[in-house]
Amino acid sequence: MADTINQATRKGFLVDTSRCIGCRSCQVACKQWNKLEADKTSNKGTFENPRDLTPALYNRIKFIEKETTGGISWLFFNERCMHCGDAGCMKVCPSPGALFRTKEGIVAFNKDKCISCKYCVSACPFNIPRYGTDDKVSKCNLCTDRISGGMTPACAKACPTETLKYGVRSTLIATAKAAKKTLYGESDLNGLGVVYALEGPPERYGLPEKPSIPMSIFIWKDVIKPLGILGFWGSIGAMLLHYVTIGPKKIEDEEGGGHE
Amino acid sequence: MSNYIERFSTSERVLHWIVTASFFTLLLSGLGLYSRLFTGYFTFFGGGQNAILVHKIGGVIFFFSSLYMYVNHKKDISTFDQDDKEWVSQQGGYLSRKAAHFNIGKYNPGQKLFALYIAAATAVLGISGVFIWMPLLFPRWIVQISLLSHGLMFVGSIMFVIVHVYLATIGNPGTIDAMLYGDVKKNWAKKHHPKWYKQTTGDNQ
Ligand code: HEM
Ligand code: SF4
Ligand code: SF4
Ligand code: SF4
C-alpha cells in the first residue's frame, strides 16, 4: 500500500535528552488527555516508574543509571512510538485503516479497524505496540486529535524544560544541528518522526544503533509474499501447460480389464 | 468378476476430505492475513477478526487430521526401492508423451514426497501457528521466525497441493475414483501401481 510522506511538511518531535529532568509531566499529561487509566505499579528499588510501556502508557521516561565521580546520576530517555517514515507496523498490518499515516506524517491507529492479529508488535523495530483487555493495538498517536486542530501534543505542552519539542520536523532538525547536537533517527527508516539529541551512544539508551525492520519480517513480507503469489500462479500455469502439451496419462486399454 | 478393486476405505476417504476441507478453509481465511491484496477475502467471514477465529479452528482441525493421515500411511510413504529409483530417473514418465511403465507399489515417489512434505508442513505450520496465536507470551524473535516459516510453508503447501489436485484429477483420469468411491479400475491399478495391484490381489498378470 502506498505510504507516502511529505518530508518537507512532515511534523514530529525533537527530544533533547540533555534538558530532561525526569519529572514525568509528559507521562501524566498523556494519560490525562488520552483518558488512559492509571497502571498499578510496584516499587522496584529505582526511580523509574513504570518499567515498561503499557496499553495505558503511551510514553514514559526511562531512567538510565550512570556512574560518575560523585556517585550516581541519570540519563533520561523519553520512550514512545517513533512514527517511523518506513513503519514496520504499517507494513505488516493486514487490516487497512487500523494503522494509518496522517497528513502530518504521523502513524496513527483506529481500534475499530484493528483485528487483534498483533503482527505489528513483531514488526516494530522498537517494540512499541501494546494490547490491553480490549485486545486492540495501542501506542502514541501523537495526539492526532490535538495536532489536526493546530494544538501542541499534550506531552510536549506539559514539558517544563522544552525537552519535547513538537513542530515541522525539518525545522526542528535544522535548529538542533545548528546547536551542534548529535541526532538519532534523522534518516533511519526514512526518518523517524521522533528525532533524539542524545548524550551518548544509542546503545546506552537501549536503542538499536541502526534501527531497521527486523530481517525476518522483511523476508516474510518482501520476499516470501511476492514469490508465493508467483509460485501460486506459476503452479497453475505449469499444470495447464502440462495438460495441453504432454497431456494426461490415460489408461491405454480401457477394455482389457477383468478378463484374467 | 468385478472390474474394480478397493484402494481406500471409507474412513480413509473421510479423513482425506476433512484434511482437504480444513486446508481450503485455512487458505480462504488466511489469504487476507497473507497480504492486503486479499483483504476482500475477509468479507467471506464477516471481517478480519472472524477470519482469524475461523483460521484458528481450521488450524486445529487440519493439524490433527493431517497428522493422523500421516501416521495412517507412514509405512507406505517412507520406503524407497530400486523401482522407485527408476521412476525418479524418468520423472515418472510425466515429461514425455511416450508410454512408460514402472513397477510402483501403493504410492509413487512423487506421491511419497508430497505426503512427506505435507506432514512436515503440518508440523511447522501448527507449531508456528501457536506462537503467532499468542505472540505476547513468547520472545519476539520466536514469533518473527514463526511468521516467516508459516508463510514459507504455506506457499510450499499450496504449490504442492495444486500439483496434487491436477495429478489426482484431470492429469491421471480414473484416479479421483479412489477418493470419491474408494474403488478404482483394475486397469488403473495395473498401470499406475502394478506392484501394489499384485500384492493386494495376488494376481500376477
Ligand atoms: C480438491 C482437492 C483434492 C483432491 C481432488 C484430491 C484427490 C486425491 C486423490 C484422488 C488421492 C488418491 C491418490 C491415489 O489413489 O494414488 C489423494 C491422496 C492424497 N491426498 Fe488428496 N486431494 C485433494 C486435496 C488434498 C489436500 C489439500 C491435501 C493435504 C494438504 C491432500 C493430501 C493427500 C495425501 C497426503 C494423499 C496420499 C497420497 C499422496 O501422497 O499423494 N489432498 N488425493
Ligand atoms: S515505532 Fe513501531 S509502532 Fe511506532 S511507527 Fe515505528 S514501527 Fe510503528
Ligand atoms: S494488531 Fe491491529 S494494528 Fe496491529 S497489525 Fe494487527 S490489525 Fe494491525
Ligand atoms: S503525543 Fe500525545 S499520545 Fe503521544 S505520548 Fe505525547 S501526549 Fe501521549
Coordinates of C-alpha atoms and ligand atoms in Angstrom, one line a residue:
Chain A
M1 CA 0.0 0.0 0.0
A2 CA 1.4 3.4 -0.9
D3 CA 2.6 5.1 2.2
T4 CA 3.7 8.5 1.0
I5 CA 5.2 11.0 3.3
N6 CA 5.9 14.6 2.5
Q7 CA 9.3 15.2 4.1
A8 CA 9.1 19.0 3.7
T9 CA 5.9 19.4 5.7
R10 CA 6.2 16.4 8.0
K11 CA 5.6 17.1 11.7
G12 CA 7.4 15.4 14.5
F13 CA 9.2 15.7 17.8
L14 CA 12.7 16.6 18.7
V15 CA 13.6 15.2 22.1
D16 CA 16.7 16.9 23.6
T17 CA 17.5 14.4 26.3
S18 CA 20.1 16.7 27.9
R19 CA 17.3 19.0 29.1
C20 CA 15.1 16.4 30.7
I21 CA 14.9 16.5 34.5
G22 CA 12.8 13.3 34.8
C23 CA 9.7 15.0 36.1
R24 CA 7.4 12.8 34.1
S25 CA 4.9 15.5 33.4
C26 CA 4.7 14.1 29.9
Q27 CA 3.5 10.7 31.2
V28 CA 0.8 12.3 33.3
A29 CA -0.3 14.8 30.6
C30 CA -0.6 12.0 28.1
K31 CA -2.8 9.9 30.4
Q32 CA -5.0 12.9 31.1
W33 CA -5.6 14.0 27.5
N34 CA -6.0 10.4 26.2
K35 CA -8.1 9.4 29.2
L36 CA -5.9 6.4 30.0
E37 CA -6.3 4.6 33.2
A38 CA -3.6 4.6 35.9
D39 CA -1.4 1.5 35.9
K40 CA -0.7 -0.5 39.0
T41 CA 3.0 -0.1 39.7
S42 CA 5.3 -1.5 42.3
N43 CA 8.5 -0.3 43.9
K44 CA 11.4 -2.0 42.3
G45 CA 14.1 0.0 44.0
T46 CA 14.6 2.5 41.2
F47 CA 13.0 5.9 40.4
E48 CA 11.9 4.6 37.0
N49 CA 8.2 4.1 37.1
P50 CA 6.6 2.3 35.3
R51 CA 9.3 0.0 34.0
D52 CA 7.7 -0.5 30.6
L53 CA 5.2 0.9 28.2
T54 CA 1.6 -0.4 28.8
P55 CA -1.6 -0.2 26.9
A56 CA -2.4 2.8 29.0
L57 CA 1.0 4.4 28.9
Y58 CA 2.0 5.8 25.5
N59 CA 5.2 7.4 26.6
R60 CA 7.4 7.1 29.6
I61 CA 10.8 8.3 31.0
K62 CA 13.4 5.7 31.1
F63 CA 16.0 6.2 33.8
I64 CA 19.4 5.1 32.8
E65 CA 21.9 5.0 35.7
K66 CA 25.3 6.4 35.0
E67 CA 28.3 6.2 37.4
T68 CA 30.0 9.5 37.9
T69 CA 32.8 10.6 40.2
G70 CA 30.3 12.0 42.7
G71 CA 28.2 8.8 42.7
I72 CA 25.2 8.0 40.5
S73 CA 23.4 10.2 38.1
W74 CA 20.9 9.5 35.4
L75 CA 20.2 9.8 31.7
F76 CA 16.6 10.4 31.0
F77 CA 15.1 9.0 27.8
N78 CA 11.5 9.6 26.6
E79 CA 10.4 6.2 25.2
R80 CA 7.5 6.3 22.7
C81 CA 6.4 5.3 19.2
M82 CA 8.9 6.8 16.8
H83 CA 6.4 7.4 14.0
C84 CA 8.8 5.8 11.6
G85 CA 8.9 7.1 8.0
D86 CA 9.1 3.4 6.9
A87 CA 7.0 1.9 9.6
G88 CA 7.2 -1.9 10.3
C89 CA 3.8 -1.9 12.0
M90 CA 2.1 -0.5 8.9
K91 CA 4.0 -2.8 6.6
V92 CA 2.6 -5.9 8.2
C93 CA -0.9 -4.7 9.3
P94 CA -3.4 -6.8 7.4
S95 CA -6.3 -4.6 8.2
P96 CA -6.5 -1.4 6.1
G97 CA -7.1 1.7 8.3
A98 CA -6.1 0.1 11.6
L99 CA -2.7 1.9 11.3
F100 CA -2.6 4.8 9.0
R101 CA -0.4 7.8 8.1
T102 CA -1.9 11.2 8.8
K103 CA -1.3 14.2 6.6
E104 CA 1.2 15.4 9.3
G105 CA 3.2 12.2 8.6
I106 CA 2.2 10.5 11.9
V107 CA 1.4 6.8 12.3
A108 CA -2.0 6.8 14.0
F109 CA -4.3 3.9 14.8
N110 CA -8.0 3.1 14.8
K111 CA -9.0 0.5 17.3
D112 CA -12.3 -0.2 15.4
K113 CA -10.3 -1.4 12.4
C114 CA -7.8 -3.4 14.4
I115 CA -8.3 -7.2 14.1
S116 CA -6.1 -8.1 17.0
C117 CA -3.6 -10.1 15.0
K118 CA -0.7 -8.5 16.8
Y119 CA 1.6 -8.6 13.8
C120 CA 2.6 -5.0 14.4
V121 CA 4.4 -5.8 17.6
S122 CA 6.6 -8.3 15.8
A123 CA 7.4 -5.9 13.1
C124 CA 8.2 -2.8 15.2
P125 CA 11.9 -2.1 15.4
F126 CA 11.3 -0.5 18.8
N127 CA 8.8 -3.0 20.4
I128 CA 6.2 -0.3 20.9
P129 CA 2.6 -1.5 20.3
R130 CA 0.8 -2.8 23.4
Y131 CA -2.6 -4.6 23.8
G132 CA -5.0 -4.1 26.6
T133 CA -8.0 -6.1 27.8
D134 CA -9.8 -5.0 24.6
D135 CA -7.1 -6.9 22.7
K136 CA -6.6 -3.9 20.3
V137 CA -3.4 -2.0 19.4
S138 CA -2.4 1.0 21.5
K139 CA 0.5 3.3 21.3
C140 CA 1.3 7.0 21.0
N141 CA -0.9 8.5 18.2
L142 CA 0.9 11.8 18.6
C143 CA -2.3 13.3 19.8
T144 CA -3.8 13.3 16.3
D145 CA -7.0 14.9 17.7
R146 CA -5.0 17.8 19.0
I147 CA -2.5 18.4 16.2
S148 CA -5.1 18.2 13.5
G149 CA -6.6 21.3 15.2
G150 CA -3.3 23.1 15.4
M151 CA -2.6 22.3 19.0
T152 CA 0.6 21.0 20.6
P153 CA 0.6 17.4 21.7
A154 CA -0.2 17.1 25.4
C155 CA 3.2 15.7 26.5
A156 CA 5.1 18.5 24.7
K157 CA 2.8 21.1 26.1
A158 CA 3.3 19.8 29.7
C159 CA 7.0 19.5 29.4
P160 CA 8.5 22.3 31.6
T161 CA 12.0 22.2 30.2
E162 CA 11.3 22.0 26.4
T163 CA 12.9 18.6 26.2
L164 CA 10.0 17.6 24.0
K165 CA 9.6 20.0 21.1
Y166 CA 6.9 19.5 18.5
G167 CA 6.9 21.1 15.1
V168 CA 7.9 20.8 11.5
R169 CA 10.4 18.0 11.5
S170 CA 12.9 19.6 9.1
T171 CA 12.9 22.9 11.0
L172 CA 13.4 21.1 14.4
I173 CA 16.3 19.1 12.9
A174 CA 17.9 22.2 11.3
T175 CA 17.7 24.1 14.7
A176 CA 19.2 21.2 16.6
K177 CA 22.0 20.8 14.1
A178 CA 22.8 24.5 14.3
A179 CA 23.2 23.9 18.1
K180 CA 25.7 21.1 17.3
K181 CA 23.6 18.3 18.6
T182 CA 24.2 14.7 17.6
L183 CA 20.9 13.4 16.3
Y184 CA 19.4 10.0 16.3
G185 CA 16.8 9.0 13.8
E186 CA 17.4 11.7 11.2
S187 CA 17.5 9.3 8.2
D188 CA 17.0 5.8 9.5
L189 CA 13.8 4.1 8.4
N190 CA 13.1 7.0 6.0
G191 CA 13.5 9.3 9.0
L192 CA 11.9 8.8 12.4
G193 CA 9.1 11.1 13.3
V194 CA 10.8 11.4 16.8
V195 CA 14.4 12.6 16.5
Y196 CA 16.6 12.5 19.5
A197 CA 19.5 14.6 20.6
L198 CA 21.3 12.0 22.7
E199 CA 24.1 12.5 25.3
G200 CA 25.8 9.2 24.5
P201 CA 25.8 6.3 22.1
P202 CA 22.4 4.9 21.2
E203 CA 23.2 1.6 22.9
R204 CA 23.4 3.3 26.2
Y205 CA 19.7 4.2 25.8
G206 CA 18.8 0.7 24.7
L207 CA 18.3 1.9 21.2
P208 CA 19.5 -0.1 18.1
E209 CA 22.4 1.7 16.5
K210 CA 20.9 1.5 13.1
P211 CA 17.2 0.8 13.6
S212 CA 15.6 -1.3 10.8
I213 CA 12.6 -3.5 10.2
P214 CA 13.6 -7.0 11.5
M215 CA 15.2 -9.2 8.8
S216 CA 12.7 -12.0 9.3
I217 CA 9.8 -9.6 8.8
F218 CA 11.5 -8.2 5.6
I219 CA 11.9 -11.8 4.2
W220 CA 8.3 -12.6 5.2
K221 CA 6.7 -9.6 3.5
D222 CA 9.1 -8.6 0.8
V223 CA 10.4 -12.0 -0.4
I224 CA 8.1 -14.8 0.5
K225 CA 4.9 -12.9 -0.2
P226 CA 5.6 -11.8 -3.8
L227 CA 7.4 -15.1 -4.6
G228 CA 4.4 -17.0 -3.2
I229 CA 2.0 -15.2 -5.4
L230 CA 4.3 -16.0 -8.4
G231 CA 4.6 -19.6 -7.2
F232 CA 0.8 -20.0 -7.0
W233 CA 0.1 -18.8 -10.5
G234 CA 3.2 -20.5 -11.8
S235 CA 2.0 -23.9 -10.5
I236 CA -1.4 -23.4 -12.0
G237 CA 0.1 -22.3 -15.3
A238 CA 2.6 -25.2 -15.3
M239 CA -0.3 -27.7 -14.8
L240 CA -2.4 -26.2 -17.6
L241 CA 0.7 -26.3 -19.8
H242 CA 1.3 -29.9 -19.0
Y243 CA -2.3 -30.8 -19.8
V244 CA -2.2 -29.2 -23.2
T245 CA 1.3 -30.2 -24.2
I246 CA 2.2 -33.6 -22.7
G247 CA -1.3 -34.4 -21.7
P248 CA -2.9 -36.7 -19.2
K249 CA -1.8 -40.3 -18.5
K250 CA -4.7 -42.2 -19.9
I251 CA -5.3 -45.9 -19.1
E252 CA -4.5 -47.2 -22.5
D253 CA -6.6 -50.3 -22.7
E254 CA -10.0 -49.4 -21.3
E255 CA -11.5 -52.7 -22.5
G256 CA -8.9 -55.1 -21.2
G257 CA -9.9 -55.1 -17.5
G258 CA -11.4 -58.1 -15.8
H259 CA -10.6 -60.8 -18.3
E260 CA -7.9 -62.7 -16.4
Chain B
M1 CA -15.9 -60.6 -11.8
S2 CA -15.6 -57.0 -10.8
N3 CA -13.6 -54.5 -12.8
Y4 CA -12.8 -52.7 -9.6
I5 CA -10.6 -53.1 -6.5
E6 CA -10.7 -51.2 -3.3
R7 CA -8.0 -48.5 -2.8
F8 CA -9.2 -46.5 0.2
S9 CA -11.6 -47.5 2.9
T10 CA -14.5 -45.1 3.8
S11 CA -12.7 -43.9 6.9
E12 CA -9.5 -43.2 4.9
R13 CA -11.6 -41.1 2.4
V14 CA -13.5 -39.2 5.1
L15 CA -10.2 -38.4 6.7
H16 CA -8.8 -37.1 3.4
W17 CA -11.8 -34.9 2.8
I18 CA -11.6 -33.5 6.4
V19 CA -7.9 -32.6 5.7
T20 CA -8.9 -31.1 2.3
A21 CA -11.9 -29.1 3.7
S22 CA -9.9 -27.7 6.5
F23 CA -7.0 -26.9 4.2
F24 CA -9.2 -24.8 1.9
T25 CA -10.8 -23.2 4.9
L26 CA -7.4 -22.2 6.1
L27 CA -6.5 -20.9 2.6
L28 CA -9.6 -18.7 2.4
S29 CA -9.4 -17.4 5.9
G30 CA -5.6 -16.9 5.7
L31 CA -5.4 -15.1 2.4
G32 CA -6.4 -11.7 3.9
L33 CA -3.7 -12.1 6.6
Y34 CA -1.1 -13.1 3.9
S35 CA -1.4 -9.8 2.0
R36 CA -3.6 -6.7 1.9
L37 CA -4.1 -7.6 -1.8
F38 CA -6.5 -10.2 -0.5
T39 CA -8.3 -8.1 2.2
G40 CA -11.5 -8.8 0.3
Y41 CA -11.5 -12.4 1.4
F42 CA -12.2 -11.3 5.0
T43 CA -15.8 -10.5 3.9
F44 CA -16.5 -14.2 3.5
F45 CA -16.1 -14.5 7.2
G46 CA -17.7 -11.2 8.2
G47 CA -14.4 -9.3 8.9
G48 CA -10.8 -10.0 9.8
Q49 CA -11.4 -10.8 13.4
N50 CA -13.8 -13.6 12.5
A51 CA -11.5 -14.8 9.7
I52 CA -8.8 -15.2 12.4
L53 CA -11.2 -17.2 14.6
V54 CA -12.1 -19.5 11.7
H55 CA -8.4 -19.8 10.9
K56 CA -7.6 -20.9 14.4
I57 CA -10.4 -23.5 14.4
G58 CA -9.5 -24.7 10.9
G59 CA -5.9 -24.9 12.0
V60 CA -6.6 -27.2 14.9
I61 CA -8.7 -29.5 12.7
F62 CA -6.1 -29.5 9.9
F63 CA -3.2 -30.1 12.3
F64 CA -4.7 -33.2 14.0
S65 CA -6.4 -34.7 10.9
S66 CA -3.4 -34.2 8.7
L67 CA -1.0 -35.6 11.3
Y68 CA -3.4 -38.6 11.7
M69 CA -3.3 -39.1 8.0
Y70 CA 0.4 -39.2 8.1
V71 CA 0.5 -41.8 10.8
N72 CA -2.0 -43.8 8.9
H73 CA 0.1 -44.2 5.8
K74 CA 3.5 -43.7 7.2
K75 CA 4.6 -47.2 6.2
D76 CA 3.6 -46.7 2.6
I77 CA 5.4 -43.4 2.1
S78 CA 8.6 -43.9 4.0
T79 CA 10.1 -46.5 1.7
F80 CA 12.2 -46.1 -1.4
D81 CA 13.3 -49.0 -3.5
Q82 CA 15.0 -49.8 -6.8
D83 CA 11.7 -49.4 -8.8
D84 CA 11.2 -46.0 -7.2
K85 CA 14.6 -45.0 -8.3
E86 CA 13.7 -45.9 -11.9
W87 CA 10.6 -43.8 -11.6
V88 CA 12.6 -40.8 -10.4
S89 CA 15.2 -41.2 -13.1
Q90 CA 12.5 -40.9 -15.7
Q91 CA 10.4 -38.3 -13.8
G92 CA 7.6 -40.8 -13.7
G93 CA 7.1 -40.5 -17.4
Y94 CA 5.4 -37.2 -16.8
L95 CA 7.7 -35.2 -19.0
S96 CA 7.2 -37.2 -22.2
R97 CA 4.2 -38.4 -24.3
K98 CA 5.7 -41.9 -24.6
A99 CA 4.0 -44.5 -22.6
A100 CA 6.2 -45.5 -19.6
H101 CA 5.8 -48.4 -17.2
F102 CA 7.1 -48.5 -13.7
N103 CA 6.8 -51.2 -11.1
I104 CA 5.3 -49.0 -8.4
G105 CA 3.8 -50.0 -5.1
K106 CA 0.9 -48.2 -3.3
Y107 CA 2.4 -44.8 -3.9
N108 CA 5.0 -43.5 -6.4
P109 CA 7.9 -41.4 -5.2
G110 CA 6.2 -38.1 -6.2
Q111 CA 3.2 -39.0 -4.0
K112 CA 5.5 -40.0 -1.2
L113 CA 7.4 -36.7 -1.4
F114 CA 4.1 -34.9 -1.4
A115 CA 2.8 -36.8 1.6
L116 CA 6.1 -36.2 3.5
Y117 CA 6.1 -32.6 2.7
I118 CA 2.6 -32.1 3.9
A119 CA 3.5 -33.9 7.1
A120 CA 6.5 -31.7 7.7
A121 CA 4.4 -28.6 6.7
T122 CA 1.7 -29.6 9.1
A123 CA 4.1 -29.8 12.0
V124 CA 5.8 -26.4 11.1
L125 CA 2.5 -24.6 10.4
G126 CA 1.0 -26.0 13.6
I127 CA 3.9 -25.1 15.9
S128 CA 4.5 -21.7 14.4
G129 CA 0.7 -21.2 14.5
V130 CA 0.7 -21.5 18.2
F131 CA 3.4 -18.8 18.6
I132 CA 1.5 -16.5 16.2
W133 CA -1.7 -17.2 18.1
M134 CA -0.2 -15.9 21.4
P135 CA 2.7 -13.7 20.4
L136 CA 2.9 -11.8 23.7
L137 CA 3.8 -15.0 25.6
F138 CA 6.9 -15.6 23.7
P139 CA 10.2 -13.8 22.9
R140 CA 9.8 -11.5 19.8
W141 CA 12.3 -13.4 17.8
I142 CA 10.4 -16.7 18.1
V143 CA 7.2 -15.0 16.8
Q144 CA 9.1 -13.3 14.0
I145 CA 10.7 -16.6 12.8
S146 CA 7.2 -18.2 13.2
L147 CA 5.6 -15.6 10.9
L148 CA 8.3 -16.2 8.3
S149 CA 8.1 -20.0 8.4
H150 CA 4.3 -20.0 8.5
G151 CA 4.3 -18.0 5.3
L152 CA 7.0 -20.1 3.7
M153 CA 5.4 -23.5 4.5
F154 CA 2.1 -22.2 3.3
V155 CA 3.5 -21.2 0.0
G156 CA 5.1 -24.6 -0.4
S157 CA 1.9 -26.3 0.5
I158 CA -0.3 -24.5 -1.9
M159 CA 2.1 -25.2 -4.8
F160 CA 2.3 -28.9 -3.9
V161 CA -1.5 -29.1 -3.5
I162 CA -2.1 -27.5 -6.9
V163 CA 0.1 -30.2 -8.5
H164 CA -1.6 -32.9 -6.3
V165 CA -5.1 -31.8 -7.3
Y166 CA -4.1 -31.8 -11.0
L167 CA -2.5 -35.2 -10.9
A168 CA -5.3 -36.7 -8.9
T169 CA -8.0 -35.4 -11.3
I170 CA -7.5 -34.5 -15.0
G171 CA -3.8 -35.4 -15.1
N172 CA -4.5 -39.0 -14.4
P173 CA -8.0 -40.0 -15.4
G174 CA -9.5 -42.6 -13.1
T175 CA -7.5 -41.5 -10.0
I176 CA -10.3 -39.4 -8.4
D177 CA -12.4 -42.6 -8.1
A178 CA -10.1 -43.6 -5.3
M179 CA -11.2 -40.7 -3.2
L180 CA -14.8 -40.5 -4.3
Y181 CA -15.9 -44.1 -4.2
G182 CA -12.8 -45.9 -2.8
D183 CA -12.7 -48.4 -5.6
V184 CA -10.5 -47.9 -8.7
K185 CA -10.5 -49.7 -12.0
K186 CA -8.2 -52.7 -12.1
N187 CA -6.6 -51.3 -15.3
W188 CA -5.9 -48.1 -13.5
A189 CA -4.2 -50.0 -10.7
K190 CA -2.2 -52.2 -13.1
K191 CA -0.9 -49.1 -15.0
H192 CA -0.1 -46.8 -12.1
H193 CA 0.6 -49.2 -9.2
P194 CA 1.3 -52.7 -10.6
K195 CA 3.3 -53.9 -7.6
W196 CA 0.5 -52.8 -5.2
Y197 CA -2.0 -54.5 -7.5
K198 CA -0.1 -57.8 -7.4
Q199 CA 0.3 -57.6 -3.6
T200 CA -3.4 -56.9 -2.9
T201 CA -4.9 -59.3 -5.4
G202 CA -2.3 -62.0 -5.6
D203 CA -2.8 -61.6 -9.4
N204 CA 0.4 -61.9 -11.3
Q205 CA -0.8 -60.7 -14.7
Ligands
HEM1 C1 -9.8 -30.8 -4.3 C2 -8.7 -31.2 -3.6 C3 -8.2 -32.6 -3.6 C4 -8.4 -33.7 -4.5 C5 -9.3 -33.8 -5.7 C6 -7.6 -34.8 -4.0 C7 -7.6 -36.1 -4.5 C8 -6.8 -37.1 -4.1 C9 -6.8 -38.5 -4.6 C10 -7.6 -38.9 -5.8 C11 -5.9 -39.2 -3.9 C12 -5.6 -40.7 -4.1 C13 -4.4 -40.8 -5.0 C14 -4.1 -42.3 -5.3 O1 -5.1 -43.1 -5.2 O2 -3.0 -42.6 -5.6 C15 -5.4 -38.3 -2.9 C16 -4.4 -38.7 -2.0 C17 -3.8 -37.9 -1.0 N1 -4.2 -36.6 -0.8 FE1 -5.5 -35.5 -1.8 N2 -6.9 -34.4 -2.9 C18 -7.2 -33.0 -2.7 C19 -6.7 -32.2 -1.7 C20 -5.7 -32.6 -0.8 C21 -5.1 -31.8 0.2 C22 -5.5 -30.3 0.5 C23 -4.2 -32.5 0.9 C24 -3.3 -32.1 2.0 C25 -3.0 -30.9 2.4 C26 -4.2 -33.8 0.3 C27 -3.3 -34.8 0.7 C28 -3.3 -36.1 0.2 C29 -2.4 -37.1 0.5 C30 -1.2 -36.9 1.6 C31 -2.7 -38.2 -0.2 C32 -1.9 -39.6 -0.2 C33 -1.2 -39.9 -1.5 C34 -0.2 -38.9 -1.9 O3 0.7 -38.6 -1.1 O4 -0.3 -38.4 -3.0 N3 -5.1 -33.9 -0.7 N4 -5.9 -37.1 -3.0
SF4_2 S1 8.0 2.8 16.4 FE1 7.0 0.9 16.0 S2 4.8 1.3 16.3 FE2 5.8 3.3 16.0 S3 5.7 3.7 13.8 FE3 7.6 2.7 14.1 S4 7.1 0.6 13.7 FE4 5.2 1.6 14.1
SF4_3 S1 -2.9 -5.9 15.9 FE1 -4.3 -4.4 14.9 S2 -3.0 -2.7 14.3 FE2 -1.6 -4.4 14.8 S3 -1.2 -5.4 12.8 FE3 -3.0 -6.4 13.7 S4 -4.8 -5.4 12.9 FE4 -3.0 -4.0 12.5
SF4_4 S1 2.0 12.8 21.6 FE1 0.1 12.6 22.7 S2 -0.3 10.4 22.6 FE2 1.8 10.7 22.2 S3 2.9 10.5 24.1 FE3 2.5 12.7 23.8 S4 0.6 13.0 24.9 FE4 0.7 10.8 24.6

